[in-house]
Amino acid sequence: QGCTQKYIVKNYFYYYLFKFSAALGEEIFYITFLPFTYWNIDHSVSRRMIIVWSIVMYIGQVSKDILKWPRPLSPPVVKLEMRTNAEYGMPSTHAMAATAISFSFFIATMNLYKYPFELGLAAAFVFSTLVCLSRLYTGMHTVLDVIGGALISAVLLVLLYPAWDTIDHLLLTSPFCPLFSIVVPLVLCYNYPKLDYYSPTRGDTTTILGAAAGASVGFWLNNQYAASAYTSESVQPGFPLITSTVVFVLARFFMGILVVLLTRWLMKSVVLGVLGYRYKFPIRDLAARRRLEVEVPYKFVTYSSVGFTATVIVPLLHQLLGLL
């Protein structure tokens, strides 16, 4: 489903602004910003963001494949992205993710840190608006898709907010947390709505739920066995980018991201190799990798390992290297 239209960029400011804004709703943002908040800002903030993000994204992805509303027609629309062209349009999960992450971050931090309420609200609004507008600019969604995604995310935030503390407490203290965190997402992934043709939504959903599952197990383990070694008090109070600890912040971030990316690369290679041996297909066989029995364990194991590494292994390395 490639785009046959050619286009000329007449305004490079808008072009790069919205291309960048679109990336704020993709894996490259999730795999950097969410761990950054855990390593450098506050654990409770990171946990709440991951809880909201995973629930909102699962509902959004499933809604796409239940409603089956098509994306804007091209032509007349010029589509600047190809990967998501096979997905349905309503609701825009970019809009959902941007709204959920920006406003959950704002809500979770407004009582922890001293900053103007209006500034935090404006930052959350600008962030989510830029991502929403990027979906229109790149031709991937209609106005209704974007508004629908933002509204659904807002409603879910309102519904989830009263249960934040309860969910967080259970994730940290319940002896059933590790089992629940692994089994429930796996059941949801294996029972994802079936489509008439392949779409990356199931794989993307498995990636999100796998990362959240690995992180949840990590949260539980840290609270049970390593809380004293890596708690909110061990990182610098307030927003570290405006303190003298900026060097430590950058060191924690870049070292952590390197470990996370190495984990992702290693687990992708190992898991795909094992599945290829088990189901007798070459690793480069794209059609085989899209099969349910391959895609779900491949994505889930890989990204649950990423989530676990980000919340357990990287903090331990931070401690060993004296970066806390």
PDB file of C-alpha atoms in Angstrom:
ATOM      1  CA  GLN A   1       0.000   0.000   0.000  1.00  0.00           C
ATOM      2  CA  GLY A   2       2.615   2.493  -1.044  1.00  0.00           C
ATOM      3  CA  CYS A   3       1.965   6.128  -1.768  1.00  0.00           C
ATOM      4  CA  THR A   4       2.136   6.918  -5.489  1.00  0.00           C
ATOM      5  CA  GLN A   5       1.921  10.673  -5.058  1.00  0.00           C
ATOM      6  CA  LYS A   6       4.952  12.909  -5.234  1.00  0.00           C
ATOM      7  CA  TYR A   7       5.101  16.118  -3.267  1.00  0.00           C
ATOM      8  CA  ILE A   8       7.221  19.231  -2.935  1.00  0.00           C
ATOM      9  CA  VAL A   9       8.041  20.641   0.499  1.00  0.00           C
ATOM     10  CA  LYS A  10       7.339  24.380   0.432  1.00  0.00           C
ATOM     11  CA  ASN A  11       7.661  25.098   4.143  1.00  0.00           C
ATOM     12  CA  TYR A  12      10.482  23.183   5.797  1.00  0.00           C
ATOM     13  CA  PHE A  13       9.662  24.586   9.237  1.00  0.00           C
ATOM     14  CA  TYR A  14       6.226  22.954   9.290  1.00  0.00           C
ATOM     15  CA  TYR A  15       7.550  19.856   7.550  1.00  0.00           C
ATOM     16  CA  TYR A  16      10.243  19.103  10.134  1.00  0.00           C
ATOM     17  CA  LEU A  17       8.139  20.338  13.052  1.00  0.00           C
ATOM     18  CA  PHE A  18       5.326  17.918  12.315  1.00  0.00           C
ATOM     19  CA  LYS A  19       7.594  15.064  11.259  1.00  0.00           C
ATOM     20  CA  PHE A  20       9.314  15.449  14.617  1.00  0.00           C
ATOM     21  CA  SER A  21       5.981  15.774  16.410  1.00  0.00           C
ATOM     22  CA  ALA A  22       4.759  12.564  14.773  1.00  0.00           C
ATOM     23  CA  ALA A  23       7.816  10.754  16.175  1.00  0.00           C
ATOM     24  CA  LEU A  24       6.674  11.756  19.682  1.00  0.00           C
ATOM     25  CA  GLY A  25       3.908   9.172  19.350  1.00  0.00           C
ATOM     26  CA  GLU A  26       6.177   6.322  18.234  1.00  0.00           C
ATOM     27  CA  GLU A  27       8.518   3.759  19.774  1.00  0.00           C
ATOM     28  CA  ILE A  28      11.583   6.001  19.656  1.00  0.00           C
ATOM     29  CA  PHE A  29       9.849   8.377  22.096  1.00  0.00           C
ATOM     30  CA  TYR A  30       8.455   5.692  24.393  1.00  0.00           C
ATOM     31  CA  ILE A  31      11.792   3.906  24.694  1.00  0.00           C
ATOM     32  CA  THR A  32      13.575   7.116  25.687  1.00  0.00           C
ATOM     33  CA  PHE A  33      11.137   9.338  27.616  1.00  0.00           C
ATOM     34  CA  LEU A  34       9.481   6.718  29.827  1.00  0.00           C
ATOM     35  CA  PRO A  35      12.807   5.280  31.086  1.00  0.00           C
ATOM     36  CA  PHE A  36      14.148   8.834  31.475  1.00  0.00           C
ATOM     37  CA  THR A  37      11.384   9.656  33.951  1.00  0.00           C
ATOM     38  CA  TYR A  38      12.168   6.500  35.923  1.00  0.00           C
ATOM     39  CA  TRP A  39      15.910   7.097  36.064  1.00  0.00           C
ATOM     40  CA  ASN A  40      15.960  10.852  36.563  1.00  0.00           C
ATOM     41  CA  ILE A  41      12.655  12.272  37.785  1.00  0.00           C
ATOM     42  CA  ASP A  42      10.465  10.091  40.010  1.00  0.00           C
ATOM     43  CA  HIS A  43       9.515   6.423  40.162  1.00  0.00           C
ATOM     44  CA  SER A  44       5.896   7.049  41.087  1.00  0.00           C
ATOM     45  CA  VAL A  45       5.476   9.364  38.092  1.00  0.00           C
ATOM     46  CA  SER A  46       6.969   6.797  35.738  1.00  0.00           C
ATOM     47  CA  ARG A  47       4.812   3.982  37.101  1.00  0.00           C
ATOM     48  CA  ARG A  48       1.614   5.966  36.674  1.00  0.00           C
ATOM     49  CA  MET A  49       2.535   7.028  33.146  1.00  0.00           C
ATOM     50  CA  ILE A  50       3.270   3.441  32.109  1.00  0.00           C
ATOM     51  CA  ILE A  51       0.003   2.184  33.629  1.00  0.00           C
ATOM     52  CA  VAL A  52      -2.060   4.815  31.821  1.00  0.00           C
ATOM     53  CA  TRP A  53      -0.092   4.504  28.561  1.00  0.00           C
ATOM     54  CA  SER A  54      -0.495   0.716  28.310  1.00  0.00           C
ATOM     55  CA  ILE A  55      -4.225   0.739  29.102  1.00  0.00           C
ATOM     56  CA  VAL A  56      -4.989   3.658  26.793  1.00  0.00           C
ATOM     57  CA  MET A  57      -2.965   2.226  23.920  1.00  0.00           C
ATOM     58  CA  TYR A  58      -4.502  -1.237  24.208  1.00  0.00           C
ATOM     59  CA  ILE A  59      -8.019   0.201  24.085  1.00  0.00           C
ATOM     60  CA  GLY A  60      -7.050   2.449  21.178  1.00  0.00           C
ATOM     61  CA  GLN A  61      -5.463  -0.318  19.116  1.00  0.00           C
ATOM     62  CA  VAL A  62      -8.358  -2.712  19.670  1.00  0.00           C
ATOM     63  CA  SER A  63     -10.869   0.035  18.849  1.00  0.00           C
ATOM     64  CA  LYS A  64      -9.175   0.570  15.467  1.00  0.00           C
ATOM     65  CA  ASP A  65      -9.621  -3.044  14.467  1.00  0.00           C
ATOM     66  CA  ILE A  66     -13.169  -3.283  15.761  1.00  0.00           C
ATOM     67  CA  LEU A  67     -14.440  -0.082  14.125  1.00  0.00           C
ATOM     68  CA  LYS A  68     -12.414  -0.592  10.918  1.00  0.00           C
ATOM     69  CA  TRP A  69     -12.706   3.028   9.794  1.00  0.00           C
ATOM     70  CA  PRO A  70     -10.385   3.637   6.829  1.00  0.00           C
ATOM     71  CA  ARG A  71      -7.626   6.214   6.814  1.00  0.00           C
ATOM     72  CA  PRO A  72      -7.924   9.282   4.536  1.00  0.00           C
ATOM     73  CA  LEU A  73      -7.921   8.429   0.850  1.00  0.00           C
ATOM     74  CA  SER A  74      -4.735   9.100  -1.099  1.00  0.00           C
ATOM     75  CA  PRO A  75      -5.240  10.969  -3.406  1.00  0.00           C
ATOM     76  CA  PRO A  76      -6.367  13.604  -2.601  1.00  0.00           C
ATOM     77  CA  VAL A  77      -4.398  13.343   0.655  1.00  0.00           C
ATOM     78  CA  VAL A  78      -0.620  12.982   0.393  1.00  0.00           C
ATOM     79  CA  LYS A  79       0.620  10.497   2.978  1.00  0.00           C
ATOM     80  CA  LEU A  80       4.082  11.121   4.364  1.00  0.00           C
ATOM     81  CA  GLU A  81       4.259   7.818   6.268  1.00  0.00           C
ATOM     82  CA  MET A  82       3.996   4.309   4.915  1.00  0.00           C
ATOM     83  CA  ARG A  83       4.315   1.909   7.827  1.00  0.00           C
ATOM     84  CA  THR A  84       0.963   2.725   9.432  1.00  0.00           C
ATOM     85  CA  ASN A  85      -0.905   2.906   6.140  1.00  0.00           C
ATOM     86  CA  ALA A  86      -2.102  -0.682   6.605  1.00  0.00           C
ATOM     87  CA  GLU A  87      -3.826   0.228   9.881  1.00  0.00           C
ATOM     88  CA  TYR A  88      -7.317   1.611  10.292  1.00  0.00           C
ATOM     89  CA  GLY A  89      -7.834   5.230  11.261  1.00  0.00           C
ATOM     90  CA  MET A  90     -10.306   5.748  14.112  1.00  0.00           C
ATOM     91  CA  PRO A  91      -9.180   6.519  16.772  1.00  0.00           C
ATOM     92  CA  SER A  92      -5.749   8.064  16.302  1.00  0.00           C
ATOM     93  CA  THR A  93      -3.516   6.216  18.767  1.00  0.00           C
ATOM     94  CA  HIS A  94      -0.873   8.937  18.326  1.00  0.00           C
ATOM     95  CA  ALA A  95      -3.435  11.416  19.683  1.00  0.00           C
ATOM     96  CA  MET A  96      -4.367   9.003  22.457  1.00  0.00           C
ATOM     97  CA  ALA A  97      -0.779   8.362  23.507  1.00  0.00           C
ATOM     98  CA  ALA A  98       0.191  12.036  23.389  1.00  0.00           C
ATOM     99  CA  THR A  99      -2.812  13.058  25.469  1.00  0.00           C
ATOM    100  CA  ALA A 100      -2.329  10.238  27.973  1.00  0.00           C
ATOM    101  CA  ILE A 101       1.419  10.727  28.458  1.00  0.00           C
ATOM    102  CA  SER A 102       1.472  14.514  28.582  1.00  0.00           C
ATOM    103  CA  PHE A 103      -1.480  14.940  30.925  1.00  0.00           C
ATOM    104  CA  SER A 104      -0.650  11.965  33.160  1.00  0.00           C
ATOM    105  CA  PHE A 105       2.850  13.419  33.543  1.00  0.00           C
ATOM    106  CA  PHE A 106       1.348  16.804  34.398  1.00  0.00           C
ATOM    107  CA  ILE A 107      -1.157  15.378  36.888  1.00  0.00           C
ATOM    108  CA  ALA A 108       1.422  13.122  38.548  1.00  0.00           C
ATOM    109  CA  THR A 109       4.009  15.887  38.992  1.00  0.00           C
ATOM    110  CA  MET A 110       1.922  18.939  39.854  1.00  0.00           C
ATOM    111  CA  ASN A 111       1.733  17.981  43.544  1.00  0.00           C
ATOM    112  CA  LEU A 112       5.302  16.660  43.744  1.00  0.00           C
ATOM    113  CA  TYR A 113       7.268  19.578  42.311  1.00  0.00           C
ATOM    114  CA  LYS A 114       6.966  23.327  42.516  1.00  0.00           C
ATOM    115  CA  TYR A 115       6.184  24.847  39.120  1.00  0.00           C
ATOM    116  CA  PRO A 116       3.413  27.128  37.858  1.00  0.00           C
ATOM    117  CA  PHE A 117       0.203  25.183  37.293  1.00  0.00           C
ATOM    118  CA  GLU A 118      -0.512  27.170  34.130  1.00  0.00           C
ATOM    119  CA  LEU A 119       2.932  26.339  32.718  1.00  0.00           C
ATOM    120  CA  GLY A 120       2.465  22.612  33.242  1.00  0.00           C
ATOM    121  CA  LEU A 121      -1.010  22.668  31.755  1.00  0.00           C
ATOM    122  CA  ALA A 122       0.186  24.668  28.753  1.00  0.00           C
ATOM    123  CA  ALA A 123       3.118  22.291  28.170  1.00  0.00           C
ATOM    124  CA  ALA A 124       0.819  19.251  28.235  1.00  0.00           C
ATOM    125  CA  PHE A 125      -1.617  20.961  25.877  1.00  0.00           C
ATOM    126  CA  VAL A 126       1.106  22.047  23.435  1.00  0.00           C
ATOM    127  CA  PHE A 127       2.710  18.593  23.393  1.00  0.00           C
ATOM    128  CA  SER A 128      -0.541  16.749  22.707  1.00  0.00           C
ATOM    129  CA  THR A 129      -1.681  19.365  20.180  1.00  0.00           C
ATOM    130  CA  LEU A 130       1.546  19.138  18.179  1.00  0.00           C
ATOM    131  CA  VAL A 131       1.251  15.358  17.939  1.00  0.00           C
ATOM    132  CA  CYS A 132      -2.431  15.612  16.959  1.00  0.00           C
ATOM    133  CA  LEU A 133      -1.711  18.207  14.267  1.00  0.00           C
ATOM    134  CA  SER A 134       1.165  16.087  12.939  1.00  0.00           C
ATOM    135  CA  ARG A 135      -1.293  13.304  12.116  1.00  0.00           C
ATOM    136  CA  LEU A 136      -3.277  15.719   9.947  1.00  0.00           C
ATOM    137  CA  TYR A 137      -0.178  17.193   8.310  1.00  0.00           C
ATOM    138  CA  THR A 138       1.258  13.775   7.435  1.00  0.00           C
ATOM    139  CA  GLY A 139      -2.096  12.707   5.964  1.00  0.00           C
ATOM    140  CA  MET A 140      -2.504   9.728   8.281  1.00  0.00           C
ATOM    141  CA  HIS A 141      -5.749  10.747  10.011  1.00  0.00           C
ATOM    142  CA  THR A 142      -8.880  12.797   9.599  1.00  0.00           C
ATOM    143  CA  VAL A 143      -9.856  15.543  12.047  1.00  0.00           C
ATOM    144  CA  LEU A 144     -12.480  13.189  13.486  1.00  0.00           C
ATOM    145  CA  ASP A 145      -9.857  10.464  14.085  1.00  0.00           C
ATOM    146  CA  VAL A 146      -7.681  12.883  16.027  1.00  0.00           C
ATOM    147  CA  ILE A 147     -10.500  14.438  18.053  1.00  0.00           C
ATOM    148  CA  GLY A 148     -11.885  10.991  18.811  1.00  0.00           C
ATOM    149  CA  GLY A 149      -8.500   9.728  19.994  1.00  0.00           C
ATOM    150  CA  ALA A 150      -7.878  12.733  22.232  1.00  0.00           C
ATOM    151  CA  LEU A 151     -11.376  12.562  23.755  1.00  0.00           C
ATOM    152  CA  ILE A 152     -11.186   8.813  24.418  1.00  0.00           C
ATOM    153  CA  SER A 153      -7.816   9.280  26.092  1.00  0.00           C
ATOM    154  CA  ALA A 154      -9.156  12.158  28.205  1.00  0.00           C
ATOM    155  CA  VAL A 155     -12.141  10.085  29.343  1.00  0.00           C
ATOM    156  CA  LEU A 156      -9.882   7.146  30.251  1.00  0.00           C
ATOM    157  CA  LEU A 157      -7.611   9.479  32.226  1.00  0.00           C
ATOM    158  CA  VAL A 158     -10.587  10.752  34.209  1.00  0.00           C
ATOM    159  CA  LEU A 159     -11.749   7.187  34.891  1.00  0.00           C
ATOM    160  CA  LEU A 160      -8.286   5.891  35.823  1.00  0.00           C
ATOM    161  CA  TYR A 161      -7.154   8.785  37.995  1.00  0.00           C
ATOM    162  CA  PRO A 162      -9.137   7.792  41.123  1.00  0.00           C
ATOM    163  CA  ALA A 163      -7.637   4.279  40.928  1.00  0.00           C
ATOM    164  CA  TRP A 164      -4.007   5.370  40.376  1.00  0.00           C
ATOM    165  CA  ASP A 165      -2.902   4.911  43.953  1.00  0.00           C
ATOM    166  CA  THR A 166      -4.714   1.590  44.363  1.00  0.00           C
ATOM    167  CA  ILE A 167      -3.270   0.136  41.151  1.00  0.00           C
ATOM    168  CA  ASP A 168       0.192   1.405  42.023  1.00  0.00           C
ATOM    169  CA  HIS A 169      -0.003  -0.102  45.520  1.00  0.00           C
ATOM    170  CA  LEU A 170      -1.084  -3.480  44.137  1.00  0.00           C
ATOM    171  CA  LEU A 171       1.698  -3.443  41.538  1.00  0.00           C
ATOM    172  CA  LEU A 172       4.262  -2.903  44.258  1.00  0.00           C
ATOM    173  CA  THR A 173       2.962  -5.141  47.037  1.00  0.00           C
ATOM    174  CA  SER A 174       0.714  -7.915  45.719  1.00  0.00           C
ATOM    175  CA  PRO A 175       2.413 -11.347  45.607  1.00  0.00           C
ATOM    176  CA  PHE A 176       0.377 -12.051  42.480  1.00  0.00           C
ATOM    177  CA  CYS A 177       1.709  -9.019  40.589  1.00  0.00           C
ATOM    178  CA  PRO A 178       4.410 -10.827  38.527  1.00  0.00           C
ATOM    179  CA  LEU A 179       2.006 -13.574  37.433  1.00  0.00           C
ATOM    180  CA  PHE A 180      -0.813 -11.129  36.708  1.00  0.00           C
ATOM    181  CA  SER A 181       1.510  -8.748  34.830  1.00  0.00           C
ATOM    182  CA  ILE A 182       2.645 -11.508  32.463  1.00  0.00           C
ATOM    183  CA  VAL A 183      -0.443 -13.691  32.033  1.00  0.00           C
ATOM    184  CA  VAL A 184      -3.089 -11.001  31.449  1.00  0.00           C
ATOM    185  CA  PRO A 185      -1.184  -9.128  28.688  1.00  0.00           C
ATOM    186  CA  LEU A 186      -0.316 -12.429  26.988  1.00  0.00           C
ATOM    187  CA  VAL A 187      -3.968 -13.520  27.002  1.00  0.00           C
ATOM    188  CA  LEU A 188      -4.979 -10.142  25.547  1.00  0.00           C
ATOM    189  CA  CYS A 189      -2.337 -10.392  22.812  1.00  0.00           C
ATOM    190  CA  TYR A 190      -3.238 -13.934  21.793  1.00  0.00           C
ATOM    191  CA  ASN A 191      -6.936 -12.990  21.678  1.00  0.00           C
ATOM    192  CA  TYR A 192      -6.463  -9.807  19.694  1.00  0.00           C
ATOM    193  CA  PRO A 193      -9.277  -9.106  17.161  1.00  0.00           C
ATOM    194  CA  LYS A 194      -8.710 -10.971  13.897  1.00  0.00           C
ATOM    195  CA  LEU A 195      -8.447  -9.003  10.659  1.00  0.00           C
ATOM    196  CA  ASP A 196      -9.073  -9.885   7.034  1.00  0.00           C
ATOM    197  CA  TYR A 197      -5.503  -8.879   6.196  1.00  0.00           C
ATOM    198  CA  TYR A 198      -2.309  -8.326   8.134  1.00  0.00           C
ATOM    199  CA  SER A 199      -1.977  -5.106  10.090  1.00  0.00           C
ATOM    200  CA  PRO A 200       0.884  -4.095  12.426  1.00  0.00           C
ATOM    201  CA  THR A 201      -1.610  -3.210  15.187  1.00  0.00           C
ATOM    202  CA  ARG A 202      -1.366  -6.613  16.901  1.00  0.00           C
ATOM    203  CA  GLY A 203       2.412  -6.476  16.876  1.00  0.00           C
ATOM    204  CA  ASP A 204       2.444  -2.899  18.159  1.00  0.00           C
ATOM    205  CA  THR A 205      -0.040  -3.784  20.898  1.00  0.00           C
ATOM    206  CA  THR A 206       2.098  -6.749  21.933  1.00  0.00           C
ATOM    207  CA  THR A 207       5.140  -4.478  22.045  1.00  0.00           C
ATOM    208  CA  ILE A 208       3.359  -2.029  24.361  1.00  0.00           C
ATOM    209  CA  LEU A 209       1.860  -4.645  26.661  1.00  0.00           C
ATOM    210  CA  GLY A 210       5.150  -6.566  26.751  1.00  0.00           C
ATOM    211  CA  ALA A 211       7.120  -3.472  27.771  1.00  0.00           C
ATOM    212  CA  ALA A 212       4.553  -2.625  30.454  1.00  0.00           C
ATOM    213  CA  ALA A 213       4.587  -6.229  31.722  1.00  0.00           C
ATOM    214  CA  GLY A 214       8.370  -6.304  32.049  1.00  0.00           C
ATOM    215  CA  ALA A 215       8.380  -2.911  33.744  1.00  0.00           C
ATOM    216  CA  SER A 216       5.643  -3.991  36.181  1.00  0.00           C
ATOM    217  CA  VAL A 217       7.629  -7.047  37.219  1.00  0.00           C
ATOM    218  CA  GLY A 218      10.626  -4.777  37.662  1.00  0.00           C
ATOM    219  CA  PHE A 219       8.638  -2.367  39.841  1.00  0.00           C
ATOM    220  CA  TRP A 220       7.540  -5.252  42.052  1.00  0.00           C
ATOM    221  CA  LEU A 221      11.026  -6.714  42.380  1.00  0.00           C
ATOM    222  CA  ASN A 222      12.525  -3.329  43.218  1.00  0.00           C
ATOM    223  CA  ASN A 223       9.947  -2.756  45.922  1.00  0.00           C
ATOM    224  CA  GLN A 224      10.425  -6.226  47.386  1.00  0.00           C
ATOM    225  CA  TYR A 225      14.207  -6.487  47.307  1.00  0.00           C
ATOM    226  CA  ALA A 226      15.910  -3.278  46.198  1.00  0.00           C
ATOM    227  CA  ALA A 227      13.728  -0.355  47.266  1.00  0.00           C
ATOM    228  CA  SER A 228      16.318   0.957  49.686  1.00  0.00           C
ATOM    229  CA  ALA A 229      18.925   0.962  46.928  1.00  0.00           C
ATOM    230  CA  TYR A 230      16.853   2.780  44.320  1.00  0.00           C
ATOM    231  CA  THR A 231      13.998   4.916  45.589  1.00  0.00           C
ATOM    232  CA  SER A 232      12.777   8.379  44.714  1.00  0.00           C
ATOM    233  CA  GLU A 233      15.031   9.817  47.425  1.00  0.00           C
ATOM    234  CA  SER A 234      18.136   8.478  45.712  1.00  0.00           C
ATOM    235  CA  VAL A 235      17.638  10.684  42.674  1.00  0.00           C
ATOM    236  CA  GLN A 236      17.913  14.432  42.845  1.00  0.00           C
ATOM    237  CA  PRO A 237      14.772  16.283  44.023  1.00  0.00           C
ATOM    238  CA  GLY A 238      12.941  18.457  41.564  1.00  0.00           C
ATOM    239  CA  PHE A 239      13.527  18.522  37.860  1.00  0.00           C
ATOM    240  CA  PRO A 240      17.196  17.583  37.458  1.00  0.00           C
ATOM    241  CA  LEU A 241      17.742  19.484  34.223  1.00  0.00           C
ATOM    242  CA  ILE A 242      17.674  22.766  36.155  1.00  0.00           C
ATOM    243  CA  THR A 243      20.132  21.637  38.835  1.00  0.00           C
ATOM    244  CA  SER A 244      23.876  21.131  38.965  1.00  0.00           C
ATOM    245  CA  THR A 245      23.403  17.372  38.476  1.00  0.00           C
ATOM    246  CA  VAL A 246      22.892  17.646  34.713  1.00  0.00           C
ATOM    247  CA  VAL A 247      26.053  15.613  34.074  1.00  0.00           C
ATOM    248  CA  PHE A 248      24.732  12.744  36.186  1.00  0.00           C
ATOM    249  CA  VAL A 249      21.354  12.996  34.461  1.00  0.00           C
ATOM    250  CA  LEU A 250      22.942  12.685  31.028  1.00  0.00           C
ATOM    251  CA  ALA A 251      25.243   9.896  32.187  1.00  0.00           C
ATOM    252  CA  ARG A 252      22.315   7.911  33.615  1.00  0.00           C
ATOM    253  CA  PHE A 253      20.270   8.484  30.487  1.00  0.00           C
ATOM    254  CA  PHE A 254      22.856   7.615  27.823  1.00  0.00           C
ATOM    255  CA  MET A 255      24.245   4.636  29.702  1.00  0.00           C
ATOM    256  CA  GLY A 256      20.707   3.390  30.334  1.00  0.00           C
ATOM    257  CA  ILE A 257      19.572   3.832  26.755  1.00  0.00           C
ATOM    258  CA  LEU A 258      22.657   1.999  25.498  1.00  0.00           C
ATOM    259  CA  VAL A 259      21.863  -0.969  27.739  1.00  0.00           C
ATOM    260  CA  VAL A 260      18.193  -0.918  26.750  1.00  0.00           C
ATOM    261  CA  LEU A 261      18.987  -0.852  23.023  1.00  0.00           C
ATOM    262  CA  LEU A 262      21.533  -3.647  23.413  1.00  0.00           C
ATOM    263  CA  THR A 263      18.925  -5.694  25.270  1.00  0.00           C
ATOM    264  CA  ARG A 264      16.387  -5.135  22.514  1.00  0.00           C
ATOM    265  CA  TRP A 265      18.858  -6.127  19.800  1.00  0.00           C
ATOM    266  CA  LEU A 266      20.036  -9.216  21.684  1.00  0.00           C
ATOM    267  CA  MET A 267      16.558 -10.453  22.596  1.00  0.00           C
ATOM    268  CA  LYS A 268      15.230  -9.884  19.077  1.00  0.00           C
ATOM    269  CA  SER A 269      18.032 -12.025  17.659  1.00  0.00           C
ATOM    270  CA  VAL A 270      17.735 -14.775  20.271  1.00  0.00           C
ATOM    271  CA  VAL A 271      13.945 -15.035  20.367  1.00  0.00           C
ATOM    272  CA  LEU A 272      13.568 -14.907  16.594  1.00  0.00           C
ATOM    273  CA  GLY A 273      16.275 -17.527  16.221  1.00  0.00           C
ATOM    274  CA  VAL A 274      14.545 -19.851  18.684  1.00  0.00           C
ATOM    275  CA  LEU A 275      11.148 -19.366  17.048  1.00  0.00           C
ATOM    276  CA  GLY A 276      12.656 -19.884  13.606  1.00  0.00           C
ATOM    277  CA  TYR A 277      14.138 -23.176  14.758  1.00  0.00           C
ATOM    278  CA  ARG A 278      10.875 -24.205  16.441  1.00  0.00           C
ATOM    279  CA  TYR A 279       8.601 -23.410  13.492  1.00  0.00           C
ATOM    280  CA  LYS A 280      11.105 -24.127  10.718  1.00  0.00           C
ATOM    281  CA  PHE A 281      11.304 -20.782   8.906  1.00  0.00           C
ATOM    282  CA  PRO A 282      14.226 -18.556   7.904  1.00  0.00           C
ATOM    283  CA  ILE A 283      14.690 -15.490  10.097  1.00  0.00           C
ATOM    284  CA  ARG A 284      14.205 -13.125   7.158  1.00  0.00           C
ATOM    285  CA  ASP A 285      10.830 -14.662   6.227  1.00  0.00           C
ATOM    286  CA  LEU A 286       8.528 -11.693   6.870  1.00  0.00           C
ATOM    287  CA  ALA A 287       5.331 -13.674   6.256  1.00  0.00           C
ATOM    288  CA  ALA A 288       6.320 -16.238   8.891  1.00  0.00           C
ATOM    289  CA  ARG A 289       7.162 -13.520  11.397  1.00  0.00           C
ATOM    290  CA  ARG A 290       3.635 -12.146  11.017  1.00  0.00           C
ATOM    291  CA  ARG A 291       1.999 -15.407  12.113  1.00  0.00           C
ATOM    292  CA  LEU A 292       0.269 -15.299  15.499  1.00  0.00           C
ATOM    293  CA  GLU A 293       2.380 -18.063  17.037  1.00  0.00           C
ATOM    294  CA  VAL A 294       5.541 -16.197  16.049  1.00  0.00           C
ATOM    295  CA  GLU A 295       4.688 -12.494  16.300  1.00  0.00           C
ATOM    296  CA  VAL A 296       3.213 -12.530  19.803  1.00  0.00           C
ATOM    297  CA  PRO A 297       6.023 -14.396  21.634  1.00  0.00           C
ATOM    298  CA  TYR A 298       8.668 -12.609  19.551  1.00  0.00           C
ATOM    299  CA  LYS A 299       7.391  -9.138  20.423  1.00  0.00           C
ATOM    300  CA  PHE A 300       6.304  -9.935  23.965  1.00  0.00           C
ATOM    301  CA  VAL A 301       9.507 -11.584  25.149  1.00  0.00           C
ATOM    302  CA  THR A 302      11.682  -8.972  23.462  1.00  0.00           C
ATOM    303  CA  TYR A 303       9.926  -5.946  24.905  1.00  0.00           C
ATOM    304  CA  SER A 304       9.170  -7.411  28.320  1.00  0.00           C
ATOM    305  CA  SER A 305      12.934  -7.911  28.538  1.00  0.00           C
ATOM    306  CA  VAL A 306      13.379  -4.244  27.579  1.00  0.00           C
ATOM    307  CA  GLY A 307      10.933  -3.131  30.286  1.00  0.00           C
ATOM    308  CA  PHE A 308      12.594  -5.344  32.895  1.00  0.00           C
ATOM    309  CA  THR A 309      16.061  -4.134  31.927  1.00  0.00           C
ATOM    310  CA  ALA A 310      15.030  -0.483  32.143  1.00  0.00           C
ATOM    311  CA  THR A 311      13.571  -0.865  35.642  1.00  0.00           C
ATOM    312  CA  VAL A 312      15.927  -3.397  37.245  1.00  0.00           C
ATOM    313  CA  ILE A 313      19.202  -3.910  35.389  1.00  0.00           C
ATOM    314  CA  VAL A 314      19.893  -0.282  34.487  1.00  0.00           C
ATOM    315  CA  PRO A 315      19.245   1.037  38.032  1.00  0.00           C
ATOM    316  CA  LEU A 316      21.612  -1.613  39.403  1.00  0.00           C
ATOM    317  CA  LEU A 317      24.267  -0.463  36.938  1.00  0.00           C
ATOM    318  CA  HIS A 318      23.614   3.132  37.973  1.00  0.00           C
ATOM    319  CA  GLN A 319      24.220   2.146  41.555  1.00  0.00           C
ATOM    320  CA  LEU A 320      27.379   0.186  40.793  1.00  0.00           C
ATOM    321  CA  LEU A 321      28.818   3.080  38.761  1.00  0.00           C
ATOM    322  CA  GLY A 322      27.950   5.652  41.426  1.00  0.00           C
ATOM    323  CA  LEU A 323      25.498   7.543  39.218  1.00  0.00           C
ATOM    324  CA  LEU A 324      22.685   7.771  41.785  1.00  0.00           C
TER     325      LEU A 324
END
